Coordinates of C-alpha atoms in Angstrom, one line a residue:
M1 CA -8.8 -11.7 -43.5
S2 CA -9.3 -15.4 -43.7
T3 CA -12.5 -17.0 -42.5
N4 CA -10.4 -19.5 -40.7
E5 CA -9.4 -19.0 -37.0
N6 CA -6.2 -17.0 -36.8
T7 CA -3.5 -18.9 -35.0
V8 CA -0.7 -17.5 -33.0
Q9 CA 2.7 -19.0 -33.8
K10 CA 3.5 -21.8 -31.3
S11 CA 6.9 -20.3 -30.5
D12 CA 5.3 -17.0 -29.5
V13 CA 2.3 -18.0 -27.5
Y14 CA 4.0 -18.0 -24.1
Q15 CA 5.6 -14.6 -24.7
K16 CA 2.5 -13.0 -26.3
V17 CA 0.4 -14.0 -23.3
T18 CA 3.0 -13.0 -20.8
D19 CA 3.6 -9.6 -22.4
A20 CA -0.2 -8.9 -22.4
I21 CA -0.4 -9.6 -18.7
I22 CA 2.8 -7.6 -17.8
N23 CA 1.4 -4.7 -19.7
A24 CA -2.0 -4.8 -17.9
I25 CA -0.2 -5.1 -14.5
E26 CA 2.0 -2.1 -15.2
I27 CA -1.0 0.0 -16.3
G28 CA -2.7 -0.6 -12.9
V29 CA 0.4 -0.3 -10.6
G30 CA -0.2 3.4 -9.6
H31 CA -3.7 2.7 -8.1
Y32 CA -3.5 -1.0 -7.7
H33 CA -6.1 -1.9 -10.2
M34 CA -5.0 -5.3 -11.4
P35 CA -6.4 -7.0 -14.5
W36 CA -8.2 -9.6 -12.3
T37 CA -10.3 -6.9 -10.5
I38 CA -12.1 -6.0 -13.7
R39 CA -15.9 -6.2 -14.0
Q40 CA -17.6 -6.6 -17.4
D41 CA -21.1 -6.4 -18.8
K42 CA -23.2 -9.6 -18.3
G43 CA -20.3 -11.6 -17.0
F44 CA -17.5 -11.7 -14.4
S45 CA -15.4 -14.2 -16.4
P46 CA -14.7 -13.8 -20.1
I47 CA -17.2 -15.9 -22.0
S48 CA -16.6 -17.8 -25.2
V49 CA -19.4 -17.2 -27.7
G50 CA -18.5 -20.4 -29.3
S51 CA -19.2 -22.7 -26.3
G52 CA -21.3 -20.3 -24.2
K53 CA -19.0 -21.1 -21.3
P54 CA -16.5 -19.0 -19.3
Y55 CA -12.8 -19.3 -20.3
R56 CA -10.6 -20.9 -17.7
G57 CA -7.1 -20.5 -16.3
I58 CA -4.6 -18.5 -18.3
N59 CA -7.2 -17.6 -20.9
T60 CA -9.4 -16.0 -18.2
L61 CA -6.5 -13.9 -17.0
V62 CA -5.2 -12.8 -20.4
L63 CA -8.7 -11.7 -21.6
W64 CA -9.2 -9.8 -18.3
A65 CA -5.8 -8.1 -19.0
Q66 CA -6.7 -7.3 -22.6
A67 CA -10.1 -5.9 -21.6
Q68 CA -8.4 -3.6 -19.1
S69 CA -5.7 -2.4 -21.4
K70 CA -8.0 -1.9 -24.4
G71 CA -11.0 -0.6 -22.4
Y72 CA -13.5 -3.3 -23.4
G73 CA -16.6 -3.4 -21.2
S74 CA -18.0 -6.6 -22.5
A75 CA -17.2 -10.2 -21.3
F76 CA -17.9 -11.8 -24.7
W77 CA -15.1 -13.1 -26.9
G78 CA -14.9 -15.3 -30.0
T79 CA -12.6 -16.1 -32.9
Y80 CA -13.2 -14.5 -36.3
Q81 CA -15.0 -17.6 -37.5
Q82 CA -17.2 -17.8 -34.4
W83 CA -18.4 -14.2 -34.8
Q84 CA -19.2 -14.9 -38.5
E85 CA -21.3 -17.9 -37.5
L86 CA -23.3 -15.5 -35.2
G87 CA -23.8 -13.1 -38.1
G88 CA -21.1 -10.7 -37.0
Q89 CA -18.2 -9.2 -38.8
V90 CA -14.9 -8.2 -37.1
R91 CA -14.1 -4.6 -38.2
K92 CA -11.2 -4.1 -40.6
G93 CA -8.0 -3.2 -38.8
E94 CA -9.0 -4.6 -35.4
R95 CA -6.3 -6.5 -33.5
G96 CA -7.1 -9.6 -31.7
S97 CA -6.2 -11.0 -28.3
P98 CA -4.4 -14.4 -27.8
V99 CA -5.9 -17.4 -26.0
V100 CA -4.3 -20.8 -25.6
Y101 CA -5.6 -24.3 -26.5
W102 CA -3.9 -27.1 -24.6
G103 CA -3.7 -30.5 -26.2
T104 CA -1.7 -33.7 -26.0
Y105 CA 0.3 -35.7 -28.6
E106 CA 1.8 -39.2 -28.8
K107 CA 5.6 -39.1 -28.4
R108 CA 7.6 -41.0 -31.0
G109 CA 8.5 -44.5 -30.1
A110 CA 5.8 -44.5 -27.4
N111 CA 5.1 -47.6 -25.4
I112 CA 1.4 -48.4 -26.0
E113 CA 1.1 -50.0 -22.6
D114 CA 2.3 -46.8 -20.8
S115 CA 0.0 -44.3 -22.5
E116 CA 0.3 -41.6 -19.7
S117 CA 4.1 -41.2 -19.7
N118 CA 4.2 -41.2 -23.5
R119 CA 1.9 -38.3 -24.1
G120 CA 3.3 -34.8 -24.5
L121 CA 1.5 -31.5 -23.8
F122 CA 1.5 -28.7 -26.3
A123 CA 0.1 -25.2 -26.4
K124 CA -1.5 -23.7 -29.5
G125 CA -2.5 -20.0 -29.6
Y126 CA -5.7 -18.6 -31.2
T127 CA -6.7 -15.1 -31.8
T128 CA -10.0 -13.9 -30.3
F129 CA -12.0 -10.6 -30.6
N130 CA -14.2 -8.9 -28.1
I131 CA -17.8 -8.2 -29.2
E132 CA -16.9 -4.5 -29.1
Q133 CA -14.7 -5.1 -32.1
V134 CA -17.6 -6.7 -34.1
D135 CA -20.4 -5.3 -36.1
G136 CA -23.8 -6.8 -36.8
C137 CA -23.9 -9.4 -34.1
K138 CA -26.8 -10.1 -31.7
L139 CA -26.1 -12.4 -28.9
P140 CA -28.5 -15.2 -28.0
K141 CA -30.7 -14.7 -24.9
R142 CA -28.9 -17.5 -23.1
F143 CA -26.2 -14.9 -22.2
D144 CA -28.7 -12.7 -20.2
P145 CA -27.9 -12.5 -16.5
K146 CA -30.1 -14.6 -14.2
L147 CA -29.3 -13.7 -10.5
S148 CA -29.7 -10.6 -8.5
Q149 CA -26.9 -9.3 -6.2
N150 CA -28.7 -10.5 -3.1
E151 CA -29.1 -14.0 -4.6
R152 CA -25.4 -14.1 -5.5
I153 CA -24.4 -13.0 -1.9
A154 CA -26.6 -15.8 -0.6
I155 CA -24.9 -18.3 -2.8
A156 CA -21.5 -17.1 -1.7
D157 CA -22.5 -17.6 2.0
A158 CA -23.6 -21.1 1.2
F159 CA -20.5 -21.7 -0.9
F160 CA -18.0 -20.8 1.8
A161 CA -20.0 -22.7 4.5
G162 CA -19.7 -25.8 2.3
V163 CA -16.0 -25.5 1.6
G164 CA -15.2 -26.6 5.1
V165 CA -12.5 -24.1 6.0
Q166 CA -12.6 -23.0 9.6
I167 CA -12.9 -19.2 10.0
R168 CA -11.4 -17.8 13.1
E169 CA -12.5 -14.2 13.6
G170 CA -10.7 -11.5 15.6
G171 CA -8.2 -8.8 15.1
N172 CA -7.8 -6.5 12.1
R173 CA -5.8 -8.8 9.7
A174 CA -6.7 -11.6 7.4
F175 CA -4.2 -14.4 7.0
Y176 CA -3.5 -18.1 6.7
R177 CA -1.0 -19.9 8.9
P178 CA 0.5 -23.2 7.8
D179 CA 0.9 -24.3 11.4
T180 CA -2.9 -24.2 11.8
P181 CA -3.8 -25.7 8.4
E182 CA -7.5 -26.2 8.9
A183 CA -8.2 -22.5 9.6
V184 CA -8.0 -19.0 8.1
Y185 CA -8.0 -15.9 10.2
M186 CA -10.4 -13.1 9.4
P187 CA -11.6 -9.8 10.9
G188 CA -15.2 -9.9 12.0
F189 CA -17.9 -9.7 9.3
D190 CA -19.1 -6.4 10.5
Q191 CA -15.6 -4.9 10.1
F192 CA -16.0 -5.0 6.3
P193 CA -17.8 -2.3 4.4
D194 CA -20.1 -4.8 2.7
P195 CA -20.5 -8.6 2.2
V196 CA -18.8 -8.6 -1.2
N197 CA -15.6 -7.1 0.4
Y198 CA -15.7 -9.8 3.1
Y199 CA -16.1 -12.7 0.6
S200 CA -13.4 -11.3 -1.6
V201 CA -10.8 -11.4 1.3
L202 CA -12.1 -14.8 2.4
A203 CA -11.7 -16.2 -1.1
H204 CA -8.0 -15.0 -1.0
E205 CA -7.3 -16.7 2.3
S206 CA -9.2 -19.8 1.3
T207 CA -7.0 -20.1 -1.7
H208 CA -3.9 -20.0 0.6
W209 CA -5.7 -22.7 2.6
T210 CA -5.7 -25.0 -0.5
S211 CA -1.9 -25.0 -0.5
H212 CA -1.7 -27.6 2.3
D213 CA -0.4 -31.0 1.2
S214 CA -3.8 -32.6 2.2
R215 CA -5.5 -30.4 -0.4
C216 CA -3.7 -29.1 -3.5
D217 CA -0.1 -29.7 -2.1
R218 CA 1.3 -26.5 -3.6
Q219 CA 5.1 -26.7 -3.6
L220 CA 6.7 -23.6 -5.2
G221 CA 10.2 -23.4 -3.7
K222 CA 11.9 -25.6 -6.3
R223 CA 10.2 -23.8 -9.2
F224 CA 10.5 -20.2 -8.0
G225 CA 13.2 -20.2 -5.3
D226 CA 13.4 -16.9 -3.4
A227 CA 10.3 -15.6 -5.2
A228 CA 8.1 -18.5 -4.0
Y229 CA 6.4 -16.5 -1.3
A230 CA 5.5 -13.7 -3.7
M231 CA 4.3 -16.2 -6.2
E232 CA 2.0 -17.9 -3.6
E233 CA 0.5 -14.4 -3.1
L234 CA 0.0 -14.1 -6.9
I235 CA -1.7 -17.5 -6.9
A236 CA -4.0 -16.5 -4.0
E237 CA -4.8 -13.3 -5.9
L238 CA -5.7 -15.2 -9.0
G239 CA -7.5 -18.0 -7.2
S240 CA -9.7 -15.5 -5.3
A241 CA -10.4 -13.7 -8.6
Y242 CA -11.5 -17.0 -10.3
T243 CA -13.6 -18.0 -7.3
M244 CA -15.3 -14.6 -7.1
A245 CA -16.0 -14.6 -10.8
R246 CA -17.5 -18.1 -10.4
L247 CA -19.8 -16.6 -7.7
E248 CA -20.5 -13.6 -10.0
L249 CA -19.2 -11.2 -7.4
E250 CA -16.7 -8.4 -7.9
L251 CA -13.2 -8.9 -6.5
T252 CA -12.0 -6.1 -4.1
P253 CA -8.5 -4.8 -4.9
R254 CA -6.0 -5.5 -2.0
E255 CA -3.8 -2.4 -1.8
D256 CA -1.8 -4.0 1.0
H257 CA -0.5 -6.4 -1.6
A258 CA 1.2 -3.7 -3.6
Q259 CA 4.5 -4.8 -2.0
Y260 CA 4.5 -7.9 -4.2
L261 CA 4.0 -6.1 -7.6
Q262 CA 7.7 -5.7 -8.4
S263 CA 8.4 -9.3 -7.5
W264 CA 5.7 -10.5 -9.7
L265 CA 6.8 -8.4 -12.6
D266 CA 10.5 -9.5 -12.1
V267 CA 9.5 -13.2 -12.3
L268 CA 7.2 -12.7 -15.3
K269 CA 9.8 -10.8 -17.2
A270 CA 12.4 -13.4 -16.5
D271 CA 10.3 -16.5 -17.2
K272 CA 7.6 -16.4 -19.9
R273 CA 6.0 -19.6 -18.5
A274 CA 5.7 -18.4 -14.9
I275 CA 2.3 -16.8 -15.3
F276 CA 1.0 -20.0 -16.9
T277 CA 2.2 -21.9 -13.8
A278 CA 0.5 -19.4 -11.5
A279 CA -2.7 -19.4 -13.4
S280 CA -2.9 -23.2 -13.6
K281 CA -2.3 -23.5 -9.8
A282 CA -4.8 -20.8 -9.1
Q283 CA -7.4 -22.5 -11.3
Q284 CA -6.7 -25.8 -9.5
A285 CA -7.3 -24.1 -6.2
A286 CA -10.5 -22.5 -7.3
D287 CA -11.7 -25.8 -8.7
F288 CA -10.9 -27.5 -5.4
L289 CA -13.0 -25.0 -3.5
V290 CA -15.9 -25.6 -5.9
Q291 CA -15.6 -29.3 -5.4
Q292 CA -15.5 -28.9 -1.7
A293 CA -18.5 -26.7 -1.6
G294 CA -20.3 -29.3 -3.7
R295 CA -23.7 -27.6 -3.6
L296 CA -22.9 -24.5 -5.6
A297 CA -24.1 -25.8 -9.0
E298 CA -27.3 -27.1 -7.4
V299 CA -28.0 -23.8 -5.6
A300 CA -27.3 -21.7 -8.6
A301 CA -29.3 -23.9 -11.0

């Protein structure tokens, strides 16, 4: 195997990623264990050993999916070369998992004065390996966990208080209504089995809350047609997973959303770029919540 980073053919990257996610969703259909409900050792988001930072967007989702389907318990991923730089060796015969690097290029004949409209976006695939596929690698101490469960719950409480969404408690259902765009509706805190379950549901409804045109302005009808409602639910699922991972809390599976599974699979199988759109919009929503909360980085530091 070459010491260079293995690249996935450009023409295949969308299909390879989509196939990996479809496979992981289908594995979990019977008991509604989706790839975004996975918890891994020392990290709730997949972590790049090259940068020491969590992956984002579609890469987070595809590595969650790969971890579920292949049974990896660790959150740490790296390219062949990155593992070598840490003194590790990918075992012979191990198959890697795709991640995507996004970049821009200058279009031919571009007008220099209009640099924005003359830049194109491209996706390049790379192959990564989980630490469980690697021998002889010892991770730096910087990857050790820092916060207790109680500390993380306290941060989640401060986080959602800082977001600014109005929480209207009452009843037995959680939902967001576009005709009351400043609020989400939640059962009472004491109706949930534990705080993590409550924040998991609140993260989902808060992701819906970001769809309003004064926030992320999420318009899906033109892109997905009749499947727009189901795709909004997928975005809310992914957005809540990204938010909970950012808070280092485990996402609670929502069995009441099993009704959307076939719609999601139908769209993903018909359109290899649909999951990229959903993951991008979910990451945008999660980033918006973090920006609104503002104090999260300072509290967690």
